[in-house]
mmCIF file of C-alpha atoms in Angstrom:
data_model
loop_
_atom_site.group_PDB
_atom_site.id
_atom_site.type_symbol
_atom_site.label_atom_id
_atom_site.label_comp_id
_atom_site.label_asym_id
_atom_site.label_seq_id
_atom_site.Cartn_x
_atom_site.Cartn_y
_atom_site.Cartn_z
ATOM 1 C CA MET F 15 12.575 -3.368 13.543
ATOM 2 C CA ARG F 16 12.367 -1.577 10.169
ATOM 3 C CA TRP F 17 9.016 -1.051 8.505
ATOM 4 C CA ALA F 18 8.826 -0.715 4.739
ATOM 5 C CA TRP F 19 5.737 -0.327 2.582
ATOM 6 C CA THR F 20 4.799 -0.652 -1.044
ATOM 7 C CA VAL F 21 1.872 0.495 -3.205
ATOM 8 C CA GLU F 22 -0.285 -1.202 -5.774
ATOM 9 C CA GLN F 23 -2.271 0.675 -8.424
ATOM 10 C CA THR F 24 -5.709 -0.974 -8.457
ATOM 11 C CA ARG F 25 -7.722 -1.317 -11.680
ATOM 12 C CA ASN F 26 -11.353 -2.221 -12.257
ATOM 13 C CA GLY F 27 -10.994 -3.348 -15.863
ATOM 14 C CA GLY F 28 -8.037 -5.709 -15.712
ATOM 15 C CA PRO F 29 -4.533 -5.319 -17.193
ATOM 16 C CA GLY F 30 -4.127 -2.305 -19.418
ATOM 17 C CA SER F 31 -7.060 -0.400 -17.928
ATOM 18 C CA ARG F 32 -6.657 2.917 -16.154
ATOM 19 C CA PRO F 33 -5.714 2.865 -12.462
ATOM 20 C CA THR F 34 -8.743 3.521 -10.230
ATOM 21 C CA GLY F 35 -7.020 3.674 -6.855
ATOM 22 C CA THR F 36 -4.091 2.779 -4.655
ATOM 23 C CA ARG F 37 -3.628 0.025 -2.121
ATOM 24 C CA VAL F 38 -0.806 0.292 0.436
ATOM 25 C CA HIS F 39 0.848 -2.939 1.622
ATOM 26 C CA GLU F 40 3.557 -3.859 4.067
ATOM 27 C CA ASP F 41 6.634 -4.731 2.039
ATOM 28 C CA GLY F 42 6.642 -8.496 1.598
ATOM 29 C CA CYS F 43 2.827 -8.872 1.702
ATOM 30 C CA PRO F 44 1.810 -11.749 -0.600
ATOM 31 C CA GLN F 45 -0.896 -9.456 -2.086
ATOM 32 C CA ALA F 46 1.607 -6.726 -3.005
ATOM 33 C CA PRO F 47 3.049 -6.487 -6.527
ATOM 34 C CA ALA F 48 6.526 -8.010 -6.723
ATOM 35 C CA ASP F 49 7.932 -4.942 -8.494
ATOM 36 C CA GLY F 50 6.271 -2.302 -6.285
ATOM 37 C CA PRO F 51 8.419 0.557 -5.009
ATOM 38 C CA GLU F 52 9.718 0.401 -1.438
ATOM 39 C CA LEU F 53 8.386 3.316 0.574
ATOM 40 C CA HIS F 54 9.297 4.726 3.997
ATOM 41 C CA LEU F 55 6.609 5.637 6.493
ATOM 42 C CA ASP F 56 6.012 9.239 5.336
ATOM 43 C CA GLN F 57 5.661 8.098 1.713
ATOM 44 C CA ALA F 58 3.237 5.313 2.733
ATOM 45 C CA LEU F 59 1.086 7.748 4.703
ATOM 46 C CA ALA F 60 1.074 10.173 1.768
ATOM 47 C CA ALA F 61 0.027 7.376 -0.598
ATOM 48 C CA LEU F 62 -2.754 6.362 1.810
ATOM 49 C CA ALA F 63 -4.016 9.985 1.915
ATOM 50 C CA ARG F 64 -4.667 9.997 -1.865
ATOM 51 C CA ALA F 65 -8.266 9.908 -3.077
ATOM 52 C CA GLY F 66 -9.335 6.290 -3.637
ATOM 53 C CA ALA F 67 -6.454 4.861 -1.566
ATOM 54 C CA ARG F 68 -6.851 2.196 1.092
ATOM 55 C CA ALA F 69 -4.661 -0.052 3.202
ATOM 56 C CA CYS F 70 -4.395 -3.779 2.533
ATOM 57 C CA GLN F 71 -6.500 -5.846 4.950
ATOM 58 C CA GLN F 72 -4.336 -8.957 4.503
ATOM 59 C CA CYS F 73 -1.169 -7.543 6.069
ATOM 60 C CA PRO F 74 -0.340 -5.129 8.961
ATOM 61 C CA ALA F 75 -0.774 -2.093 6.693
ATOM 62 C CA ALA F 76 -4.378 -1.360 7.748
ATOM 63 C CA GLU F 77 -3.709 -1.909 11.433
ATOM 64 C CA VAL F 78 -0.488 0.132 11.566
ATOM 65 C CA LEU F 79 -1.024 2.972 9.074
ATOM 66 C CA THR F 80 -4.589 3.820 9.985
ATOM 67 C CA ARG F 81 -3.522 4.424 13.606
ATOM 68 C CA LEU F 82 -1.064 7.148 12.617
#
């Protein structure tokens, strides 16, 4: 099995507003942006370690990445 991840830049003010955080998703999550970059595990963990970052609760990202 191959795990891949992607990130979403979250915004509080809608399109065009400044990013306020990062959400990490399992690649293929319906909540993930379609054009998000594909990350390997180390990149996903680094993204999750950023200030304001969190894992998606709708896919395995939260369960898998927060255990590592």
